[in-house]
Amino acid sequence: MRAGPADEDAALLAALADGDLAAMRRLYERHAPWLSARLLRRCNDPDVVADVLQDSFLALWRGAERWRGDGEVAAWLWGIAVRRLVSRLRGRRAAVVLPLEEEADPGTAPSAEEVALLGVEYGDLGSALLRLSPEMRAVVQATVLDGLSTRQAARLLGIPAATVKTRLHRAKAHLRRELAGGLA
Amino acid sequence: MTVVPTVALTGVTKRFRGTAALDDVHLTLGPGITGLLGPNGAGKTTLLRITATVLTPGAGEVVLFGTRPAGPEQLAAVRRRLGYLPQEMGHPRGFTGFGFVDYMAVLKEWTDRAARHAEVRRVLELVDLDGVAARRVSALSGGQRRRLGLAQALLGDPDLLLLDEPTTGVDPGQRVTLRQVLSRAGERSTVLLSTHQTEDVAALCDRVVVLDGGRVRFDGAVADLVATAAGRVWLADAPDPAARASWRTGTGRHRVVGQAAPAGAEPAEPTLEDAYLLLLGERARTTGVAA
Amino acid sequence: MSTSTGGWHADEDLLSRYVRGDAGPVAAASLEQHLLRCASCRDRIAAHVPVPLLDAAWERVRDEAVAGRPRRLERLLVRLGVPAPDALLVATAPSLRTSWLVGLVVTLVFVGLGAAYGGDRGLTFFLLVAPLVPVAGVAFAYGPDADPSHEAALATPYPATRLLLLRTAAVLAASLPPVLLAALLVPALSWTAVAWLLPALSLTAALLAASTWVRPTVTAAALGAGWTAAVTSASRAADPTAVLAPALLVAYAVLGCLALLVLALRSRSLTTLGSPS
């Protein structure tokens, strides 16, 4: 039986503890591309993104044994990376782009499949999300999708924590209404 | 035009508690690889230490790169141009392989971090340790640690390379890698290589110095030392107790090294080992006496 | 763990639009959730990501990873303004490692408790230990016993005296303040709490001077034995603080200065191996 990709990640992580640089290189090749793409959508400064990549993989290298061995290595890595991004962005407001700011033009509207996928994961969140204002969407993305705390999200978005709370509260109420309406 | 030799030792003598570790040694070295052979306690390590400036001779003169390293500045200037692998080479706790060579590079005045790291990577690749550079030194094998010691000696491509038994504990495959590294270094630098392995000397060196009891017993071309054994090595059907040495080889016949041909023996091509045995006799086999 | 993604995979067009930043919010969020669970889409997105950024970050990751994490002390020294190469050389000394400093603090807690509640015996114990703390620290900061690569280090151009003094300074800076603090917290010690500094510095200077002849650990053992004999005999005679009598304090100061003079005159011999090992 062929080992799945998740098992391969776990095996590579285990090798890191022995100082295996080749395993580190493999993990980097497998995860740095998507991670950098996702980070670049939250911060438009490639230097900051490169710093965050470096921090995240070094944290992986030095703390591989802290991985509990359940779930996806990718999700764990994202958790590390987004927190590193937040701490790197302290006092660097100019480098940040508001995430999900741009509206999709009609030509690149999400396909039914794409929306359906998000529907699978989060109820019919996709279409409801689309109807949120960009500011509220940014808050939902940072907290719900990126897994940041209110304080961290506030730092990432450059707004007060209280504002994050009210926007999130309003967005949730809005989404509940939308989803309930969709079901009815 | 006279070429200044890299190393010029004149009448070098060193005594430890009355016994002479080195006794009136004269030695001049220039670019190329010189092998240093001798039984344990012959003074090889003392000779290398004195040449590496970490030990002062009791008597005699040491001139390196044309200067006698007397003051601190001259000493530092000489040390900038030499790489040294001691016989006993430990490592401070907690270092990775890379970290240790990096530490040595700092001592060798590589202050710029980026340039230093590039140099450390270069020497680790030379000795084929780049794959385990991130591993702790304590987790490396004996042969790998020996190669790590060689890597630090190679930092900065020194003009004088002093290596005290660099191949000890190194497995045969890696030994070939090391020979390639050393032969390349010998093309432009002066390399003095102390070893127990006559094969290393035969494979690498153009010149060989044999030390015994603190004195130089032979100093010349490897081929000349081998030639001294011509006509004194045979293959026979039985061991010869009268010979210097005789042993059963893989083919079932007995190799006899001595003065007279045993009955029914046919002459054999001499090797460096044969010549070494003939030169030193019983003492060639002495072991266990520390230098 | 589930890696099932219902058979759906992102097409090249979506991946490229996502990396360019114009996939639209829902598709992007959707793809991001998908990527966390789909190794095949993670592999395929690599072709769309700028290589220079990845390569540059990798080189830095590799360098940091192989070099190992700098020691705590090394990072602290750099933050205090010590040049990075010197910080590395200082932090390599065994007696400046975290484990040593933890051991020191534990010792001090015991000595402090002894001095506070142990009466004369506690006082003797304090006088015995306090001046020897920096001596032990310096003994395990330099030389063949502290540094297994000492011989190779000697053959480098880095000045041996500078290394010895840098590490001595670091040991004094790390060990004297905790001892002083512990001593000042114990009221029973009164002026003894400060006076021990003189023999401490004098013994350390003697150790440095002697290290130009023999390895520091040997001298430290001899100095330790001598100091112990002095303190215990003073204690037995009546008063352990006799070792801090004014006349003796002057003698310590003179001896310390003489020792430093010897060190200066003989520093050349630090650049070679003292005796055969």
Coordinates of N, CA, C and O in Angstrom, one line a residue, chain A residues 5-6 9 21 24-25 28 30-34 36-38 41-42 46 49-51 53-54 57-58 61-62 69 71-72 74-75 78 100 102 104 108 110 113-115 117-118 121-122 126 129-130 137 141 145, chain C residues 1-3 5 8 11 14 17-39 42-43 45-46 49-50 53-58 60-62 64-66 68-70:
Chain A
P5 N 0.0 11.2 1.1 CA 0.8 12.5 1.3 C 0.9 12.9 2.7 O 1.9 13.4 3.1
A6 N -0.2 12.7 3.5 CA -0.2 13.1 4.9 C 0.8 12.3 5.7 O 1.6 12.8 6.5
D9 N 4.3 13.6 4.8 CA 4.6 14.8 5.6 C 5.0 14.4 7.0 O 6.0 15.0 7.6
L21 N 18.5 17.5 6.7 CA 18.3 18.7 5.9 C 17.5 18.4 4.6 O 16.8 19.2 4.1
M24 N 14.0 18.4 5.3 CA 13.6 19.8 5.4 C 13.3 20.4 4.0 O 12.3 21.1 3.7
R25 N 14.2 20.1 3.1 CA 14.1 20.6 1.7 C 12.8 20.1 1.0 O 12.1 20.8 0.4
Y28 N 9.9 21.8 2.4 CA 9.8 23.2 1.9 C 9.2 23.2 0.4 O 8.4 24.0 0.1
R30 N 7.3 21.0 -0.8 CA 5.8 20.7 -0.8 C 5.0 21.8 -0.3 O 3.8 21.9 -0.7
H31 N 5.5 22.6 0.7 CA 4.6 23.5 1.3 C 4.8 25.0 1.1 O 4.0 25.8 1.3
A32 N 6.1 25.4 0.8 CA 6.4 26.8 0.6 C 5.6 27.5 -0.5 O 5.2 28.6 -0.3
P33 N 5.4 26.8 -1.7 CA 4.7 27.5 -2.7 C 3.3 27.9 -2.4 O 2.9 29.1 -2.5
W34 N 2.4 27.0 -1.9 CA 1.1 27.4 -1.5 C 1.0 28.4 -0.4 O 0.3 29.4 -0.3
S36 N 3.4 30.6 0.4 CA 3.8 31.9 0.0 C 2.6 32.6 -0.8 O 2.4 33.8 -0.6
A37 N 1.9 31.8 -1.6 CA 0.8 32.4 -2.4 C -0.3 32.9 -1.4 O -0.8 34.0 -1.6
R38 N -0.6 32.1 -0.4 CA -1.6 32.6 0.5 C -1.2 33.8 1.3 O -2.0 34.7 1.6
R41 N -1.4 37.0 -0.6 CA -2.8 37.6 -0.6 C -3.1 38.4 0.6 O -4.1 39.1 0.6
R42 N -2.3 38.3 1.6 CA -2.6 39.0 2.9 C -1.6 40.2 3.1 O -1.8 41.0 4.0
P46 N 6.7 41.4 -0.8 CA 7.4 40.1 -0.9 C 8.5 39.9 0.1 O 8.7 38.8 0.5
V49 N 6.9 38.7 3.2 CA 6.4 37.3 3.0 C 7.6 36.3 3.1 O 7.5 35.3 3.7
A50 N 8.7 36.7 2.5 CA 9.9 35.9 2.6 C 10.4 35.7 4.0 O 10.7 34.6 4.4
D51 N 10.3 36.8 4.8 CA 10.7 36.7 6.2 C 9.7 35.8 6.9 O 10.2 34.9 7.8
L53 N 8.0 33.3 5.7 CA 8.3 31.9 5.2 C 9.5 31.4 6.0 O 9.4 30.3 6.5
Q54 N 10.5 32.2 6.1 CA 11.7 31.8 6.8 C 11.4 31.5 8.3 O 11.7 30.4 8.8
F57 N 9.3 28.2 8.6 CA 9.9 26.9 8.4 C 11.0 26.7 9.5 O 11.3 25.5 9.8
L58 N 11.6 27.7 10.0 CA 12.5 27.5 11.1 C 11.8 27.1 12.3 O 12.3 26.2 13.1
W61 N 11.3 23.5 11.9 CA 12.6 22.8 12.0 C 12.9 22.7 13.5 O 13.3 21.6 14.0
R62 N 12.7 23.7 14.3 CA 13.1 23.7 15.7 C 12.0 23.1 16.6 O 12.3 22.7 17.7
G69 N 0.8 15.2 15.6 CA 0.6 14.0 14.8 C -0.8 13.7 14.3 O -1.1 12.7 13.7
G71 N -4.2 15.4 12.2 CA -4.6 16.5 11.2 C -3.5 16.7 10.2 O -2.5 16.0 10.1
E72 N -3.7 17.7 9.4 CA -2.8 18.0 8.2 C -1.7 18.9 8.7 O -1.8 19.9 9.4
A74 N -0.2 20.8 6.7 CA -0.5 22.1 6.0 C -1.3 23.0 6.9 O -0.9 24.2 7.0
A75 N -2.3 22.5 7.6 CA -3.1 23.4 8.5 C -2.3 23.9 9.7 O -2.3 25.0 10.1
W78 N 0.1 26.6 8.4 CA -0.6 27.8 8.2 C -0.9 28.6 9.5 O -0.7 29.8 9.6
L100 N -9.2 40.2 0.5 CA -10.5 40.1 -0.2 C -11.2 41.4 -0.5 O -12.4 41.5 -0.6
E102 N -10.8 43.2 -3.3 CA -11.3 43.4 -4.7 C -12.5 42.5 -5.0 O -12.7 41.4 -4.5
A104 N -14.7 40.3 -7.5 CA -14.5 39.6 -8.7 C -15.3 40.2 -9.9 O -16.4 40.6 -9.7
T108 N -14.7 36.5 -14.1 CA -14.0 35.6 -13.2 C -14.8 35.2 -12.0 O -14.3 34.9 -10.9
P110 N -16.9 33.2 -9.4 CA -16.7 31.8 -9.0 C -17.6 30.8 -9.7 O -18.8 31.1 -9.9
E113 N -18.9 25.1 -9.0 CA -18.2 24.1 -8.3 C -17.4 24.8 -7.1 O -17.4 24.2 -6.0
E114 N -16.8 25.9 -7.4 CA -16.0 26.6 -6.4 C -16.9 27.0 -5.2 O -16.6 26.8 -4.0
V115 N -18.0 27.6 -5.5 CA -19.0 28.0 -4.5 C -19.5 26.8 -3.8 O -19.6 26.7 -2.5
L117 N -18.0 24.0 -3.3 CA -17.0 23.5 -2.3 C -17.0 24.2 -1.0 O -17.0 23.6 0.1
L118 N -17.1 25.6 -1.1 CA -17.2 26.3 0.2 C -18.4 26.0 0.9 O -18.5 25.9 2.1
E121 N -18.0 23.0 3.0 CA -17.2 23.1 4.2 C -17.9 24.0 5.2 O -17.8 23.8 6.4
Y122 N -18.7 25.0 4.8 CA -19.2 26.0 5.7 C -20.7 26.3 5.5 O -21.1 27.4 5.6
G126 N -20.6 30.7 0.9 CA -20.0 31.4 -0.2 C -20.8 32.5 -0.7 O -20.3 33.7 -0.8
L129 N -21.2 35.2 1.9 CA -20.0 36.0 2.0 C -19.9 37.1 1.0 O -19.5 38.2 1.2
L130 N -20.3 36.7 -0.3 CA -20.2 37.7 -1.4 C -21.0 39.0 -1.1 O -20.6 40.0 -1.6
R137 N -16.0 41.3 5.4 CA -15.5 40.0 4.8 C -14.0 39.8 5.3 O -13.6 38.7 5.7
Q141 N -12.8 36.6 7.3 CA -11.7 35.8 6.8 C -10.6 35.7 7.8 O -10.1 34.5 8.1
L145 N -11.7 32.0 8.9 CA -11.0 31.2 7.9 C -9.5 31.1 8.3 O -8.9 30.0 8.1
Chain C
M1 N -7.1 10.7 9.5 CA -7.4 12.1 9.0 C -8.0 12.0 7.6 O -7.7 11.1 6.9
S2 N -8.8 13.0 7.3 CA -9.5 12.9 6.0 C -8.8 13.7 5.0 O -8.4 14.9 5.2
T3 N -8.5 13.1 3.8 CA -7.9 13.9 2.8 C -8.9 13.9 1.6 O -8.6 14.3 0.5
T5 N -11.6 15.1 -0.8 CA -12.0 16.4 -1.2 C -13.1 16.3 -2.3 O -13.4 17.1 -3.1
W8 N -13.0 16.9 -6.3 CA -12.8 18.2 -6.9 C -11.4 18.6 -6.8 O -10.7 18.4 -5.8
D11 N -8.5 23.9 -11.2 CA -7.9 23.9 -12.5 C -6.8 24.9 -12.6 O -6.7 25.8 -11.7
L14 N -7.8 28.6 -12.3 CA -8.1 29.1 -11.0 C -6.8 29.3 -10.2 O -6.6 30.3 -9.5
R17 N -5.1 32.4 -11.4 CA -5.8 33.7 -11.0 C -5.6 33.9 -9.5 O -5.4 35.0 -9.1
Y18 N -5.6 32.8 -8.7 CA -5.5 33.0 -7.3 C -4.1 33.5 -6.9 O -4.0 34.5 -6.1
V19 N -3.1 33.0 -7.6 CA -1.7 33.5 -7.3 C -1.6 35.0 -7.7 O -0.9 35.8 -7.0
R20 N -2.2 35.3 -8.9 CA -2.2 36.7 -9.3 C -3.0 37.7 -8.4 O -2.8 38.9 -8.5
G21 N -3.9 37.1 -7.7 CA -4.7 37.9 -6.8 C -6.0 38.3 -7.4 O -6.7 39.2 -6.9
D22 N -6.5 37.7 -8.5 CA -7.8 38.0 -9.0 C -8.7 36.8 -9.2 O -9.3 36.7 -10.2
A23 N -8.8 36.0 -8.2 CA -9.7 34.9 -8.2 C -11.0 35.2 -7.7 O -12.0 34.5 -7.8
G24 N -11.1 36.4 -7.0 CA -12.4 36.7 -6.3 C -12.4 36.1 -4.9 O -11.8 35.1 -4.7
P25 N -13.2 36.8 -4.0 CA -13.1 36.4 -2.6 C -13.6 35.0 -2.4 O -13.0 34.2 -1.6
V26 N -14.7 34.6 -3.0 CA -15.3 33.3 -2.6 C -14.4 32.2 -3.2 O -14.0 31.2 -2.5
A27 N -14.0 32.3 -4.4 CA -13.1 31.3 -5.0 C -11.8 31.2 -4.3 O -11.3 30.1 -4.0
A28 N -11.3 32.3 -3.9 CA -10.0 32.3 -3.2 C -10.2 31.6 -1.8 O -9.4 30.7 -1.5
A29 N -11.2 32.0 -1.1 CA -11.4 31.4 0.3 C -11.6 29.9 0.1 O -11.1 29.1 0.9
S30 N -12.4 29.6 -0.9 CA -12.7 28.2 -1.2 C -11.4 27.4 -1.5 O -11.2 26.3 -1.0
L31 N -10.6 28.0 -2.4 CA -9.4 27.3 -2.8 C -8.5 27.1 -1.5 O -7.8 26.1 -1.4
E32 N -8.4 28.2 -0.7 CA -7.5 28.1 0.4 C -7.9 27.0 1.4 O -7.1 26.3 1.9
Q33 N -9.2 26.8 1.6 CA -9.6 25.7 2.4 C -9.3 24.3 1.8 O -8.9 23.4 2.4
H34 N -9.4 24.3 0.4 CA -9.1 23.1 -0.3 C -7.6 22.7 -0.2 O -7.3 21.6 0.0
L35 N -6.8 23.8 -0.3 CA -5.3 23.5 -0.3 C -4.9 22.9 1.0 O -3.9 22.2 1.0
L36 N -5.5 23.2 2.1 CA -5.1 22.7 3.4 C -5.2 21.2 3.4 O -4.6 20.5 4.2
R37 N -6.1 20.7 2.5 CA -6.4 19.2 2.5 C -6.0 18.5 1.3 O -6.1 17.3 1.2
C38 N -5.5 19.2 0.2 CA -5.2 18.5 -1.0 C -3.7 18.7 -1.4 O -3.3 19.7 -1.9
A39 N -3.0 17.6 -1.3 CA -1.6 17.6 -1.6 C -1.4 17.8 -3.1 O -0.4 18.5 -3.5
R42 N -1.7 21.4 -4.0 CA -0.6 22.1 -3.4 C 0.7 22.0 -4.3 O 1.4 22.9 -4.5
D43 N 0.8 20.7 -4.8 CA 2.0 20.5 -5.8 C 1.8 21.3 -7.0 O 2.8 21.9 -7.5
I45 N 0.2 24.1 -7.6 CA 0.2 25.6 -7.5 C 1.7 26.1 -7.6 O 2.0 27.2 -7.9
A46 N 2.7 25.2 -7.3 CA 4.1 25.6 -7.3 C 4.5 26.2 -8.6 O 5.3 27.1 -8.6
V49 N 3.9 30.0 -8.7 CA 4.5 30.9 -7.6 C 5.9 31.4 -8.1 O 6.7 30.6 -8.6
P50 N 6.2 32.7 -7.9 CA 7.5 33.2 -8.2 C 8.7 32.5 -7.5 O 8.7 32.4 -6.3
L53 N 11.5 34.4 -4.9 CA 11.1 34.5 -3.5 C 11.3 33.2 -2.8 O 11.9 33.2 -1.7
L54 N 10.9 32.1 -3.3 CA 11.0 30.8 -2.7 C 12.5 30.5 -2.5 O 12.9 30.0 -1.4
D55 N 13.3 30.7 -3.5 CA 14.7 30.3 -3.4 C 15.5 31.2 -2.3 O 16.2 30.6 -1.6
A56 N 15.2 32.5 -2.3 CA 15.8 33.3 -1.4 C 15.5 32.9 0.0 O 16.4 32.8 0.9
A57 N 14.2 32.7 0.3 CA 13.8 32.3 1.6 C 14.4 30.9 2.0 O 14.8 30.7 3.1
W58 N 14.5 30.0 1.0 CA 15.1 28.7 1.3 C 16.5 28.8 1.8 O 16.9 28.2 2.7
R60 N 18.0 31.2 3.2 CA 18.1 31.7 4.6 C 17.6 30.6 5.6 O 18.2 30.4 6.7
V61 N 16.6 29.9 5.2 CA 16.1 28.8 6.1 C 17.2 27.8 6.3 O 17.5 27.3 7.4
R62 N 17.9 27.4 5.2 CA 18.9 26.3 5.3 C 20.1 26.8 6.1 O 20.5 26.1 7.0
E64 N 20.1 29.1 8.5 CA 19.8 29.1 9.9 C 19.6 27.7 10.5 O 20.0 27.5 11.7
A65 N 19.1 26.8 9.7 CA 18.8 25.5 10.2 C 20.1 24.8 10.5 O 20.3 24.2 11.6
V66 N 21.1 24.9 9.6 CA 22.3 24.1 9.8 C 23.2 24.8 10.9 O 23.9 24.1 11.6
G68 N 22.2 25.9 13.6 CA 21.7 25.7 15.0 C 21.3 27.0 15.6 O 21.7 28.1 15.1
R69 N 20.4 26.9 16.6 CA 19.9 28.1 17.2 C 21.0 28.7 18.1 O 21.7 28.0 18.8
P70 N 21.3 30.1 17.9 CA 22.3 30.7 18.8 C 21.9 30.5 20.3 O 20.8 30.4 20.6

